[in-house]
GROMACS .gro file of C-alpha atoms in nm:
model
  118
    1UNK     CA    1  -2.344   0.180  -1.375
    2UNK     CA    2  -2.528   0.506  -1.210
    3UNK     CA    3  -2.261   0.777  -1.187
    4UNK     CA    4  -2.404   0.810  -0.807
    5UNK     CA    5  -2.249   0.412  -0.724
    6UNK     CA    6  -1.876   0.484  -0.807
    7UNK     CA    7  -1.619   0.524  -0.496
    8UNK     CA    8  -1.364   0.802  -0.570
    9UNK     CA    9  -1.066   0.666  -0.421
   10UNK     CA   10  -0.731   0.855  -0.402
   11UNK     CA   11  -0.384   0.715  -0.328
   12UNK     CA   12  -0.141   0.901  -0.064
   13UNK     CA   13   0.224   0.807  -0.141
   14UNK     CA   14   0.522   0.789   0.091
   15UNK     CA   15   0.638   1.158   0.040
   16UNK     CA   16   0.310   1.293   0.087
   17UNK     CA   17   0.213   1.316  -0.245
   18UNK     CA   18  -0.131   1.184  -0.439
   19UNK     CA   19  -0.245   0.971  -0.705
   20UNK     CA   20  -0.588   0.995  -0.876
   21UNK     CA   21  -0.860   1.099  -0.748
   22UNK     CA   22  -1.011   0.779  -0.947
   23UNK     CA   23  -1.364   0.620  -0.965
   24UNK     CA   24  -1.466   0.230  -0.919
   25UNK     CA   25  -1.695  -0.021  -0.871
   26UNK     CA   26  -1.764  -0.135  -0.556
   27UNK     CA   27  -1.701  -0.467  -0.741
   28UNK     CA   28  -1.359  -0.383  -0.815
   29UNK     CA   29  -1.077  -0.533  -0.614
   30UNK     CA   30  -0.805  -0.443  -0.402
   31UNK     CA   31  -0.588  -0.667  -0.627
   32UNK     CA   32  -0.725  -0.417  -0.983
   33UNK     CA   33  -0.638  -0.085  -0.761
   34UNK     CA   34  -0.310  -0.135  -0.703
   35UNK     CA   35  -0.280  -0.213  -1.107
   36UNK     CA   36  -0.443   0.076  -1.133
   37UNK     CA   37  -0.159   0.247  -0.931
   38UNK     CA   38   0.154   0.097  -1.060
   39UNK     CA   39   0.006   0.228  -1.388
   40UNK     CA   40  -0.032   0.588  -1.280
   41UNK     CA   41   0.289   0.568  -1.028
   42UNK     CA   42   0.506   0.937  -1.103
   43UNK     CA   43   0.805   0.856  -1.298
   44UNK     CA   44   0.971   1.125  -1.106
   45UNK     CA   45   0.953   0.886  -0.778
   46UNK     CA   46   1.304   0.736  -0.677
   47UNK     CA   47   1.108   0.481  -0.519
   48UNK     CA   48   0.873   0.326  -0.746
   49UNK     CA   49   0.690  -0.037  -0.784
   50UNK     CA   50   0.822  -0.287  -1.056
   51UNK     CA   51   0.444  -0.447  -1.015
   52UNK     CA   52   0.113  -0.477  -0.804
   53UNK     CA   53   0.234  -0.750  -0.574
   54UNK     CA   54   0.535  -0.470  -0.453
   55UNK     CA   55   0.231  -0.217  -0.292
   56UNK     CA   56   0.074  -0.268  -0.027
   57UNK     CA   57  -0.272  -0.034   0.034
   58UNK     CA   58  -0.400   0.100   0.386
   59UNK     CA   59  -0.693   0.219   0.456
   60UNK     CA   60  -0.853   0.321   0.797
   61UNK     CA   61  -0.562   0.191   0.972
   62UNK     CA   62  -0.560  -0.196   0.769
   63UNK     CA   63  -0.384  -0.343   0.512
   64UNK     CA   64  -0.623  -0.430   0.265
   65UNK     CA   65  -0.562  -0.789   0.099
   66UNK     CA   66  -0.632  -0.849  -0.272
   67UNK     CA   67  -0.948  -1.022  -0.311
   68UNK     CA   68  -1.124  -0.793  -0.097
   69UNK     CA   69  -1.343  -0.519  -0.320
   70UNK     CA   70  -1.367  -0.186  -0.253
   71UNK     CA   71  -1.717  -0.201  -0.110
   72UNK     CA   72  -1.620  -0.368   0.163
   73UNK     CA   73  -1.317  -0.138   0.195
   74UNK     CA   74  -1.543   0.143   0.234
   75UNK     CA   75  -1.516   0.220   0.658
   76UNK     CA   76  -1.839   0.342   0.842
   77UNK     CA   77  -1.707   0.727   0.873
   78UNK     CA   78  -1.642   0.707   0.516
   79UNK     CA   79  -2.017   0.715   0.372
   80UNK     CA   80  -2.006   1.058   0.322
   81UNK     CA   81  -2.143   1.204   0.006
   82UNK     CA   82  -1.940   1.249  -0.241
   83UNK     CA   83  -1.642   1.159  -0.018
   84UNK     CA   84  -1.306   1.103  -0.128
   85UNK     CA   85  -1.138   0.793   0.047
   86UNK     CA   86  -0.819   0.786   0.073
   87UNK     CA   87  -0.561   0.537   0.105
   88UNK     CA   88  -0.207   0.497   0.179
   89UNK     CA   89  -0.005   0.295  -0.059
   90UNK     CA   90   0.358   0.164   0.048
   91UNK     CA   91   0.591   0.027  -0.172
   92UNK     CA   92   0.733  -0.306  -0.076
   93UNK     CA   93   0.939  -0.549  -0.294
   94UNK     CA   94   0.906  -0.833  -0.278
   95UNK     CA   95   1.305  -0.973  -0.325
   96UNK     CA   96   1.472  -1.284  -0.165
   97UNK     CA   97   1.787  -1.232   0.023
   98UNK     CA   98   2.066  -1.353  -0.089
   99UNK     CA   99   2.279  -1.647   0.045
  100UNK     CA  100   2.503  -1.412   0.210
  101UNK     CA  101   2.253  -1.181   0.378
  102UNK     CA  102   2.149  -1.487   0.525
  103UNK     CA  103   2.481  -1.592   0.684
  104UNK     CA  104   2.494  -1.229   0.835
  105UNK     CA  105   2.110  -1.268   0.940
  106UNK     CA  106   2.161  -1.560   1.096
  107UNK     CA  107   2.493  -1.544   1.299
  108UNK     CA  108   2.397  -1.494   1.656
  109UNK     CA  109   2.426  -1.157   1.778
  110UNK     CA  110   2.725  -1.105   2.074
  111UNK     CA  111   2.631  -0.891   2.387
  112UNK     CA  112   2.831  -0.573   2.429
  113UNK     CA  113   2.725  -0.539   2.772
  114UNK     CA  114   2.966  -0.606   3.108
  115UNK     CA  115   2.887  -0.505   3.457
  116UNK     CA  116   3.130  -0.437   3.757
  117UNK     CA  117   3.028  -0.396   4.091
  118UNK     CA  118   3.293  -0.230   4.344
   0.00000   0.00000   0.00000
């Protein structure tokens, strides 16, 4: 594939630091990008994804779906020559709630508001 057909992408982390930029084929899927992020994630960060499913990629305000490819994620204003696309990488671990947490969440909340008319 010619060098000019590759799309350059960098990933902005929660603390404002960047990972990349990396070059991807327009046919690369979002799932492939997530795997690359997990592999390249800085080891000194307190919050880190354990798997690619823990990462959400956001580009131009939209959460990208795993089955989309990089070419579909380009926005019209990102068509600058030699431009780097910045995507935000958000870590959302997919952990299930334990039974005790569900019981706490399902309890009805009591209102503590009271009005007095004089």
